[in-house]
Short mmCIF file of C-alpha atoms in Angstrom, two decimals:
data_model
loop_
_atom_site.label_atom_id
_atom_site.label_comp_id
_atom_site.label_asym_id
_atom_site.label_seq_id
_atom_site.Cartn_x
_atom_site.Cartn_y
_atom_site.Cartn_z
CA UNK A 1 10.58 5.45 35.46
CA UNK A 2 13.05 6.79 33.05
CA UNK A 3 12.51 10.63 31.94
CA UNK A 4 13.56 12.36 28.98
CA UNK A 5 15.85 15.26 29.73
CA UNK A 6 14.77 19.17 28.31
CA UNK A 7 15.91 20.74 25.49
CA UNK A 8 17.62 22.90 27.91
CA UNK A 9 19.39 20.77 30.42
CA UNK A 10 20.67 18.91 27.02
CA UNK A 11 22.05 21.91 25.51
CA UNK A 12 23.49 23.38 28.80
CA UNK A 13 25.25 19.06 29.36
CA UNK A 14 26.29 19.38 25.45
CA UNK A 15 23.57 16.54 24.09
CA UNK A 16 22.37 16.34 20.87
CA UNK A 17 19.66 18.63 21.08
CA UNK A 18 17.69 17.01 17.97
CA UNK A 19 17.99 14.01 19.53
CA UNK A 20 16.76 14.65 22.23
CA UNK A 21 14.02 16.99 20.62
CA UNK A 22 12.92 13.73 18.63
CA UNK A 23 12.84 11.41 21.77
CA UNK A 24 10.10 14.01 23.36
CA UNK A 25 7.90 13.82 20.76
CA UNK A 26 8.74 10.05 20.51
CA UNK A 27 7.71 9.87 24.40
CA UNK A 28 4.66 12.40 23.81
CA UNK A 29 3.38 10.32 21.31
CA UNK A 30 3.50 7.55 23.20
CA UNK A 31 1.54 8.84 25.74
CA UNK A 32 -1.03 9.67 23.92
CA UNK A 33 -1.70 6.31 22.05
CA UNK A 34 -1.22 4.64 24.88
CA UNK A 35 -4.40 6.52 26.60
CA UNK A 36 -5.95 6.04 23.11
CA UNK A 37 -6.09 2.51 22.73
CA UNK A 38 -7.10 2.51 26.92
CA UNK A 39 -9.91 3.97 25.65
CA UNK A 40 -11.26 2.65 22.99
CA UNK A 41 -10.50 -0.40 24.77
CA UNK A 42 -12.54 0.39 28.29
CA UNK A 43 -15.96 1.85 25.89
CA UNK A 44 -15.28 -1.75 24.06
CA UNK A 45 -14.92 0.60 20.50
CA UNK A 46 -13.76 -1.10 17.57
CA UNK A 47 -10.22 -0.81 16.74
CA UNK A 48 -10.26 0.13 13.29
CA UNK A 49 -13.05 2.52 13.38
CA UNK A 50 -9.44 4.63 14.17
CA UNK A 51 -9.05 4.37 10.38
CA UNK A 52 -12.25 6.79 10.26
CA UNK A 53 -11.72 10.37 8.68
CA UNK A 54 -13.82 11.85 11.47
CA UNK A 55 -11.36 10.13 13.48
CA UNK A 56 -8.56 12.17 11.97
CA UNK A 57 -10.62 15.07 11.97
CA UNK A 58 -10.75 14.83 16.07
CA UNK A 59 -7.55 14.91 16.93
CA UNK A 60 -7.10 17.60 14.61
CA UNK A 61 -9.61 20.11 15.88
CA UNK A 62 -8.42 18.42 19.71
CA UNK A 63 -4.67 19.46 18.33
CA UNK A 64 -5.45 23.19 17.77
CA UNK A 65 -7.11 23.74 20.90
CA UNK A 66 -5.26 25.12 24.13
CA UNK A 67 -4.28 22.53 27.12
CA UNK A 68 -7.73 23.59 28.81
CA UNK A 69 -9.75 22.45 27.02
CA UNK A 70 -11.76 19.28 28.48
CA UNK A 71 -14.12 16.79 26.98
CA UNK A 72 -17.63 17.93 25.96
CA UNK A 73 -20.54 17.27 28.17
CA UNK A 74 -22.97 15.02 27.98
CA UNK A 75 -25.90 17.59 27.73
CA UNK A 76 -23.07 18.62 24.73
CA UNK A 77 -23.07 15.35 23.14
CA UNK A 78 -26.84 14.97 23.32
CA UNK A 79 -27.49 18.15 21.56
CA UNK A 80 -28.32 20.21 18.57
CA UNK A 81 -24.50 19.78 17.48
CA UNK A 82 -25.11 15.59 17.68
CA UNK A 83 -28.10 15.75 15.97
CA UNK A 84 -27.03 17.84 12.90
CA UNK A 85 -23.73 15.50 12.77
CA UNK A 86 -26.30 12.03 13.09
CA UNK A 87 -28.32 13.51 10.12
CA UNK A 88 -25.41 14.04 7.89
CA UNK A 89 -24.10 10.80 8.78
CA UNK A 90 -27.15 9.33 7.83
CA UNK A 91 -27.84 11.43 4.14
CA UNK A 92 -23.81 10.08 3.65
CA UNK A 93 -24.91 6.46 4.42
CA UNK A 94 -27.78 6.77 2.43
CA UNK A 95 -26.06 8.25 -0.53
CA UNK A 96 -23.07 5.77 -0.56
CA UNK A 97 -26.66 2.72 -0.03
CA UNK A 98 -27.35 4.49 -3.65
CA UNK A 99 -24.27 4.13 -5.55
CA UNK A 100 -24.11 0.06 -4.35
CA UNK A 101 -27.37 0.23 -6.15
CA UNK A 102 -26.43 2.13 -8.62
CA UNK A 103 -22.35 1.08 -9.52
CA UNK A 104 -22.26 -1.82 -7.48
CA UNK A 105 -19.30 -2.01 -4.02
CA UNK A 106 -17.25 -4.11 -2.70
CA UNK A 107 -17.35 -5.99 0.35
CA UNK A 108 -13.80 -5.75 2.09
CA UNK A 109 -13.00 -8.70 4.84
CA UNK A 110 -9.92 -7.97 6.72
CA UNK A 111 -8.25 -10.15 9.51
CA UNK A 112 -5.99 -8.36 11.82
CA UNK A 113 -5.17 -8.69 15.17
CA UNK A 114 -6.74 -6.12 17.86
CA UNK A 115 -4.45 -4.44 20.47
CA UNK A 116 -4.63 -8.08 23.52
CA UNK A 117 -3.96 -9.87 20.27
CA UNK A 118 -7.27 -11.00 19.64
CA UNK A 119 -8.09 -12.70 16.31
CA UNK A 120 -10.40 -10.02 14.60
CA UNK A 121 -12.25 -9.44 11.43
CA UNK A 122 -13.61 -6.33 9.68
CA UNK A 123 -15.84 -5.90 7.78
CA UNK A 124 -16.74 -2.68 5.38
CA UNK A 125 -18.12 -1.94 2.08
CA UNK A 126 -16.27 0.43 -0.80
CA UNK A 127 -17.80 2.14 -3.79
CA UNK A 128 -16.59 4.38 -5.55
CA UNK A 129 -17.79 7.33 -2.78
CA UNK A 130 -15.71 5.79 -0.02
CA UNK A 131 -15.70 2.98 2.98
CA UNK A 132 -18.60 2.34 5.20
CA UNK A 133 -17.30 0.21 8.32
CA UNK A 134 -20.21 -2.54 8.85
CA UNK A 135 -18.61 -4.13 12.26
CA UNK A 136 -16.21 -5.81 13.66
CA UNK A 137 -15.87 -9.60 14.89
CA UNK A 138 -13.34 -11.06 17.51
CA UNK A 139 -12.28 -14.47 16.16
CA UNK A 140 -11.63 -18.03 18.29
CA UNK A 141 -8.71 -18.69 18.66
CA UNK A 142 -9.19 -21.67 16.24
CA UNK A 143 -7.83 -20.15 13.25
CA UNK A 144 -9.57 -23.59 11.10
CA UNK A 145 -12.87 -22.07 11.58
CA UNK A 146 -13.52 -20.96 7.66
CA UNK A 147 -17.05 -21.46 8.03
CA UNK A 148 -17.72 -18.81 10.96
CA UNK A 149 -15.57 -16.22 8.66
CA UNK A 150 -17.86 -17.25 5.62
CA UNK A 151 -21.11 -17.29 7.84
CA UNK A 152 -20.18 -13.63 8.84
CA UNK A 153 -19.43 -12.33 5.15
CA UNK A 154 -21.71 -13.93 3.92
CA UNK A 155 -24.12 -11.84 6.43
CA UNK A 156 -22.98 -8.42 4.97
CA UNK A 157 -23.88 -9.72 1.24
CA UNK A 158 -27.16 -10.27 2.87
CA UNK A 159 -27.26 -6.35 4.36
CA UNK A 160 -25.64 -4.79 1.31
CA UNK A 161 -27.99 -7.09 -0.64
CA UNK A 162 -26.63 -9.62 -3.10
CA UNK A 163 -27.52 -7.38 -6.80
CA UNK A 164 -24.56 -4.29 -5.33
CA UNK A 165 -21.41 -6.74 -4.32
CA UNK A 166 -19.53 -7.32 -7.33
CA UNK A 167 -16.70 -9.22 -5.11
CA UNK A 168 -15.59 -9.22 -1.70
CA UNK A 169 -11.26 -8.45 -1.00
CA UNK A 170 -9.31 -9.91 1.50
CA UNK A 171 -5.58 -10.07 2.02
CA UNK A 172 -3.51 -12.76 0.24
CA UNK A 173 -3.78 -15.02 3.41
CA UNK A 174 -7.10 -15.63 3.07
CA UNK A 175 -8.30 -18.96 3.09
CA UNK A 176 -9.20 -20.33 0.02
CA UNK A 177 -12.22 -23.14 2.30
CA UNK A 178 -14.16 -19.87 2.82
CA UNK A 179 -13.22 -18.59 -0.77
CA UNK A 180 -15.08 -21.39 -2.40
CA UNK A 181 -18.10 -21.51 0.26
CA UNK A 182 -19.23 -17.86 -1.23
CA UNK A 183 -18.65 -18.70 -4.76
CA UNK A 184 -20.41 -22.09 -4.81
CA UNK A 185 -23.24 -20.04 -2.65
CA UNK A 186 -22.93 -17.00 -5.25
CA UNK A 187 -21.21 -17.56 -7.82
CA UNK A 188 -22.15 -14.07 -9.19
CA UNK A 189 -19.82 -12.80 -6.44
CA UNK A 190 -16.43 -12.82 -7.05
CA UNK A 191 -13.52 -13.82 -4.60
CA UNK A 192 -10.52 -11.04 -5.25
CA UNK A 193 -7.08 -10.61 -3.38
CA UNK A 194 -6.25 -7.24 -2.29
CA UNK A 195 -3.90 -5.99 -4.73
CA UNK A 196 -1.67 -3.88 -2.77
CA UNK A 197 -1.24 -7.47 -0.45
CA UNK A 198 -0.26 -9.01 -3.65
CA UNK A 199 2.08 -6.43 -4.44
CA UNK A 200 3.55 -6.67 -0.28
CA UNK A 201 4.02 -10.03 -1.49
CA UNK A 202 6.09 -9.39 -4.56
CA UNK A 203 8.48 -7.07 -2.77
CA UNK A 204 9.47 -9.76 -0.21
CA UNK A 205 9.94 -12.52 -3.03
CA UNK A 206 12.19 -9.94 -4.59
CA UNK A 207 13.46 -8.76 -1.39
CA UNK A 208 14.32 -12.39 -0.43
CA UNK A 209 16.79 -12.93 -2.90
CA UNK A 210 20.31 -13.28 -2.08
CA UNK A 211 22.72 -10.85 -3.24
CA UNK A 212 19.24 -7.87 -2.39
CA UNK A 213 19.10 -9.82 0.48
CA UNK A 214 22.63 -9.45 1.88
CA UNK A 215 22.47 -5.86 0.72
CA UNK A 216 19.58 -4.77 2.92
CA UNK A 217 21.67 -6.91 5.21
CA UNK A 218 24.88 -3.84 5.45
CA UNK A 219 22.60 -1.27 4.55
CA UNK A 220 20.70 -1.60 8.10
CA UNK A 221 23.94 -2.07 9.83
CA UNK A 222 25.64 0.85 8.02
CA UNK A 223 22.56 3.44 9.87
CA UNK A 224 22.01 1.71 12.58
CA UNK A 225 26.20 2.24 13.50
CA UNK A 226 25.22 5.62 12.66
CA UNK A 227 22.69 6.30 14.55
CA UNK A 228 23.87 4.32 17.39
CA UNK A 229 26.05 6.71 18.45
CA UNK A 230 24.85 10.44 19.33
CA UNK A 231 28.43 11.73 17.82
CA UNK A 232 28.57 9.84 14.72
CA UNK A 233 24.34 11.27 14.22
CA UNK A 234 25.77 14.54 14.57
CA UNK A 235 28.71 14.18 12.45
CA UNK A 236 26.36 12.87 9.33
CA UNK A 237 23.95 15.40 9.53
CA UNK A 238 26.74 17.93 9.78
CA UNK A 239 28.70 16.40 6.21
CA UNK A 240 24.28 15.72 4.73
CA UNK A 241 23.30 19.33 5.39
CA UNK A 242 20.86 18.02 8.21
CA UNK A 243 18.95 15.68 6.31
CA UNK A 244 18.45 11.82 7.53
CA UNK A 245 18.76 8.73 6.36
CA UNK A 246 16.02 7.01 8.13
CA UNK A 247 12.44 6.52 5.91
CA UNK A 248 8.78 5.11 6.74
CA UNK A 249 7.24 3.32 4.09
CA UNK A 250 3.45 1.85 5.09
CA UNK A 251 5.10 -1.97 4.95
CA UNK A 252 8.37 -3.88 5.80
CA UNK A 253 10.08 -3.53 2.16
CA UNK A 254 9.12 -0.04 0.38
CA UNK A 255 9.94 1.03 4.03
CA UNK A 256 13.48 -0.73 2.69
CA UNK A 257 13.26 0.39 -0.85
CA UNK A 258 13.23 4.25 1.06
CA UNK A 259 16.18 3.58 2.89
CA UNK A 260 18.09 2.56 0.06
CA UNK A 261 17.67 5.51 -1.79
CA UNK A 262 18.09 7.52 1.13
CA UNK A 263 20.78 5.88 1.83
CA UNK A 264 22.32 6.20 -2.15
CA UNK A 265 21.36 9.11 -2.97
CA UNK A 266 23.81 10.95 0.12
CA UNK A 267 26.80 8.47 -0.78
CA UNK A 268 29.07 11.59 -1.88
CA UNK A 269 28.35 13.21 1.36
CA UNK A 270 29.07 9.27 3.43
CA UNK A 271 32.17 8.87 1.61
CA UNK A 272 33.40 12.25 2.59
CA UNK A 273 32.18 11.84 5.83
CA UNK A 274 34.56 8.73 6.21
CA UNK A 275 37.66 10.22 4.76
CA UNK A 276 37.35 13.46 6.26
CA UNK A 277 39.58 14.56 9.31
CA UNK A 278 36.05 14.26 11.67
CA UNK A 279 36.60 10.96 11.31
CA UNK A 280 40.40 10.23 11.48
CA UNK A 281 40.18 12.35 14.89
CA UNK A 282 37.73 10.61 15.66
CA UNK A 283 37.72 7.14 18.27
CA UNK A 284 35.71 5.28 15.42
CA UNK A 285 38.28 5.37 12.79
CA UNK A 286 40.07 2.82 15.34
CA UNK A 287 37.24 1.21 16.14
CA UNK A 288 37.00 -2.70 14.78
CA UNK A 289 33.66 -1.32 14.09
CA UNK A 290 34.31 1.48 12.22
CA UNK A 291 36.42 -0.43 10.28
CA UNK A 292 34.63 -1.86 8.82
CA UNK A 293 31.98 0.46 8.16
CA UNK A 294 34.90 2.83 6.33
CA UNK A 295 35.11 0.11 3.95
CA UNK A 296 31.91 -0.54 3.42
CA UNK A 297 31.18 2.57 3.01
CA UNK A 298 34.64 3.84 0.84
CA UNK A 299 33.49 0.44 -1.36
CA UNK A 300 32.29 0.88 -5.20
CA UNK A 301 30.57 -2.79 -5.04
CA UNK A 302 28.78 -1.98 -1.66
CA UNK A 303 26.74 1.05 -3.05
CA UNK A 304 26.31 -1.26 -6.43
CA UNK A 305 24.59 -3.30 -4.88
CA UNK A 306 22.16 -0.78 -3.30
CA UNK A 307 21.60 1.17 -6.65
CA UNK A 308 20.56 -3.01 -7.97
CA UNK A 309 18.57 -2.93 -5.07
CA UNK A 310 16.12 0.25 -6.06
CA UNK A 311 16.42 -1.14 -8.85
CA UNK A 312 14.52 -4.42 -8.77
CA UNK A 313 11.79 -2.90 -5.66
CA UNK A 314 11.23 1.19 -6.42
CA UNK A 315 9.53 0.92 -10.15
CA UNK A 316 6.75 -2.13 -8.35
CA UNK A 317 6.92 0.69 -5.33
CA UNK A 318 5.42 3.10 -6.93
CA UNK A 319 2.57 1.07 -8.63
CA UNK A 320 1.84 0.40 -4.79
CA UNK A 321 2.14 4.24 -4.06
CA UNK A 322 -0.09 5.63 -6.87
CA UNK A 323 -2.69 3.02 -5.87
CA UNK A 324 -2.77 4.79 -2.90
CA UNK A 325 -3.03 8.26 -4.26
CA UNK A 326 -7.09 7.87 -5.35
CA UNK A 327 -6.24 5.78 -8.27
CA UNK A 328 -8.86 3.06 -8.97
CA UNK A 329 -6.61 -0.22 -8.77
CA UNK A 330 -8.72 -2.65 -10.31
CA UNK A 331 -8.94 -1.38 -14.13
CA UNK A 332 -4.94 -0.20 -13.59
CA UNK A 333 -3.08 -2.56 -11.60
CA UNK A 334 -2.39 -4.61 -14.47
CA UNK A 335 -0.96 -2.75 -16.83
CA UNK A 336 0.97 -0.61 -14.32
CA UNK A 337 2.80 -4.26 -13.13
CA UNK A 338 3.44 -4.33 -16.69
CA UNK A 339 4.66 -0.94 -17.28
CA UNK A 340 6.53 -1.45 -14.32
CA UNK A 341 8.54 -5.08 -15.48
CA UNK A 342 9.13 -3.14 -18.19
CA UNK A 343 10.90 0.08 -16.26
CA UNK A 344 13.12 -2.82 -14.32
CA UNK A 345 14.33 -4.53 -17.88
CA UNK A 346 14.77 -0.67 -18.87
CA UNK A 347 16.80 0.64 -15.78
CA UNK A 348 19.50 -3.00 -16.40
CA UNK A 349 19.71 -2.12 -19.79
CA UNK A 350 18.06 -4.56 -20.82
CA UNK A 351 20.13 -7.37 -19.39
CA UNK A 352 18.25 -10.40 -18.93
CA UNK A 353 20.51 -11.67 -16.70
CA UNK A 354 19.45 -8.81 -13.53
CA UNK A 355 15.76 -8.27 -14.94
CA UNK A 356 14.65 -11.79 -15.58
CA UNK A 357 15.09 -12.86 -11.62
CA UNK A 358 12.81 -10.28 -11.14
CA UNK A 359 10.23 -10.83 -13.75
CA UNK A 360 9.77 -14.17 -12.50
CA UNK A 361 8.54 -12.68 -8.89
CA UNK A 362 6.27 -10.49 -10.12
CA UNK A 363 4.89 -12.54 -12.72
CA UNK A 364 4.40 -15.63 -9.98
CA UNK A 365 2.44 -12.95 -7.93
CA UNK A 366 0.00 -12.32 -10.61
CA UNK A 367 -0.43 -15.73 -12.08
CA UNK A 368 -1.01 -16.95 -8.46
CA UNK A 369 -3.13 -14.52 -7.42
CA UNK A 370 -4.24 -11.44 -9.77
CA UNK A 371 -5.14 -13.27 -13.04
CA UNK A 372 -8.78 -12.99 -11.79
CA UNK A 373 -11.24 -12.04 -14.33
CA UNK A 374 -12.35 -8.74 -12.97
CA UNK A 375 -8.90 -7.83 -12.78
CA UNK A 376 -8.23 -9.42 -16.52
CA UNK A 377 -10.98 -7.06 -17.77
CA UNK A 378 -10.36 -4.12 -15.75
CA UNK A 379 -6.55 -4.03 -18.32
CA UNK A 380 -8.13 -5.36 -21.26
CA UNK A 381 -11.49 -2.04 -20.77
CA UNK A 382 -8.75 0.33 -20.45
CA UNK A 383 -8.32 2.58 -23.25
CA UNK A 384 -5.06 3.64 -21.48
CA UNK A 385 -3.97 0.65 -21.83
CA UNK A 386 -5.63 -1.20 -24.79
CA UNK A 387 -5.06 1.01 -27.76
CA UNK A 388 -1.29 1.32 -26.70
CA UNK A 389 -0.75 -2.64 -26.06
CA UNK A 390 -3.74 -3.90 -28.78
CA UNK A 391 -1.70 -6.76 -30.43
CA UNK A 392 -0.72 -8.22 -26.19
CA UNK A 393 -4.75 -7.64 -24.82
CA UNK A 394 -6.50 -8.98 -27.93
CA UNK A 395 -5.44 -12.14 -26.01
CA UNK A 396 -7.53 -15.16 -25.65
CA UNK A 397 -7.55 -15.03 -21.85
CA UNK A 398 -8.40 -11.06 -21.75
CA UNK A 399 -11.89 -11.01 -23.96
CA UNK A 400 -12.35 -14.37 -21.59
CA UNK A 401 -12.48 -12.46 -18.47
CA UNK A 402 -14.94 -9.57 -19.58
CA UNK A 403 -16.91 -12.16 -21.20
CA UNK A 404 -16.93 -13.90 -17.85
CA UNK A 405 -17.66 -10.86 -15.97
CA UNK A 406 -20.38 -9.74 -17.88
CA UNK A 407 -22.36 -13.15 -17.77
CA UNK A 408 -21.90 -12.54 -14.07
CA UNK A 409 -22.96 -9.29 -13.68
CA UNK A 410 -25.75 -8.97 -15.77
CA UNK A 411 -27.79 -12.38 -16.60
CA UNK A 412 -29.83 -11.29 -18.73
CA UNK A 413 -29.30 -12.47 -22.42
CA UNK A 414 -30.02 -8.50 -23.96
CA UNK A 415 -28.11 -6.85 -21.80
CA UNK A 416 -24.60 -9.40 -22.95
CA UNK A 417 -25.40 -9.01 -26.50
CA UNK A 418 -25.63 -5.54 -26.50
CA UNK A 419 -21.85 -5.21 -23.98
CA UNK A 420 -20.70 -7.84 -26.85
CA UNK A 421 -21.70 -5.44 -30.01
CA UNK A 422 -19.90 -2.29 -27.63
CA UNK A 423 -17.05 -4.43 -27.20
CA UNK A 424 -16.73 -5.05 -31.29
CA UNK A 425 -16.87 -1.14 -31.30
CA UNK A 426 -14.28 -0.75 -28.98
CA UNK A 427 -11.89 -2.67 -30.28
CA UNK A 428 -12.44 -1.37 -33.63
CA UNK A 429 -12.51 2.26 -32.50
CA UNK A 430 -16.17 2.35 -34.36
CA UNK A 431 -18.53 5.34 -33.76
CA UNK A 432 -17.65 6.99 -30.09
CA UNK A 433 -15.29 5.42 -29.49
CA UNK A 434 -13.17 5.83 -32.78
CA UNK A 435 -13.23 10.00 -31.34
CA UNK A 436 -9.95 10.62 -30.95
CA UNK A 437 -10.75 13.97 -28.05
CA UNK A 438 -13.29 11.48 -26.62
CA UNK A 439 -10.28 8.70 -26.10
CA UNK A 440 -7.86 11.41 -25.12
CA UNK A 441 -11.42 12.51 -22.15
CA UNK A 442 -11.49 9.49 -21.37
CA UNK A 443 -8.28 7.28 -20.48
CA UNK A 444 -7.64 9.35 -17.43
CA UNK A 445 -10.84 8.21 -15.96
CA UNK A 446 -11.81 4.86 -14.35
CA UNK A 447 -12.22 2.45 -16.82
CA UNK A 448 -15.76 1.78 -14.93
CA UNK A 449 -17.16 5.10 -15.69
CA UNK A 450 -15.44 4.78 -18.94
CA UNK A 451 -18.70 5.08 -22.13
#
């Protein structure tokens, strides 16, 4: 078996100590993940339960213990501590159920592959208090069995209570047949695509623009060239004050954006490295690959391309980042994407030939997957966007979306009439909606809580 040399041996042999340290850490992490996966599989526990907060707390507690820590005994697991935990979990679940009834909730249906490559459907409930895992079901290998997916989601709606469920949220690749079957049976429930999945698809489409695709390929080859040679990695760290080039995002194209930004921020240091005496004295300055990357790094055309790609990606990636910071996305996502489009145009100095191709991919993603009643109504009812863009938001499609949501979510005509009356007050800045201090206070809240 291949073994990683220790730090002492690395220093004695004159090797890159930092690279060896990273390799040691990665080997330990790989072994730990391997053991955790084996335990999950042997115990028959769904792998997506690793997303629970209690799992992270368990790992953190284990990391703080010494090496002498042993697993708990059966008596410890079944003792007072377990009972306390069970009671706490029961109280938490009861609080979640009350929230489902009072505020509504979403069924999250996520299809994925487990460690053995089997197709698995993970089902959970999301509300303002958090996420509650329901179950994980292995699907048959026949991917065309959409009726089963519908039945599994429908059973969760029965369990949670149809009157409590506002929407079913799925990834962008989910089958349309399942959606049609659900909305036919339960017309008051919306079928919505995951906003993060939609935005990631936009980033992928932008990344396939030929010029951006070529720029990403050049940047990846440059980074791979530097990181593939210990001597070059040491040299790069020397010129960048021990800063690396590589960063990791939540998806392929967010990672591309982060790495392009990291590369661009260190362009002066990299140029300085490639024209330095250290570079000239190295074997790489005379090598064909070295000469090719020298020409790339000193080329202003390459760095202009990197900046173009960053300006195309970053405003959209920022939307994805803000969604992951705890802000409720349904009432913000449409407006945040509109702001991202304006930011992209600004970065390209409002030159249409540069920003329109990017806008086209964003608009396509919105039109195909995000022009749903809930997204449109959320944009309309968010005062952060409404009072700033009233003329645009007063378009018929936004008002119709609000009324469509009201009809589905509140079947009693008297309630619908009250909503229409309050909408008039909202649009005219009347009564409580017209008080500036209320608007300034409320615009940073979830529009669902705006009163």
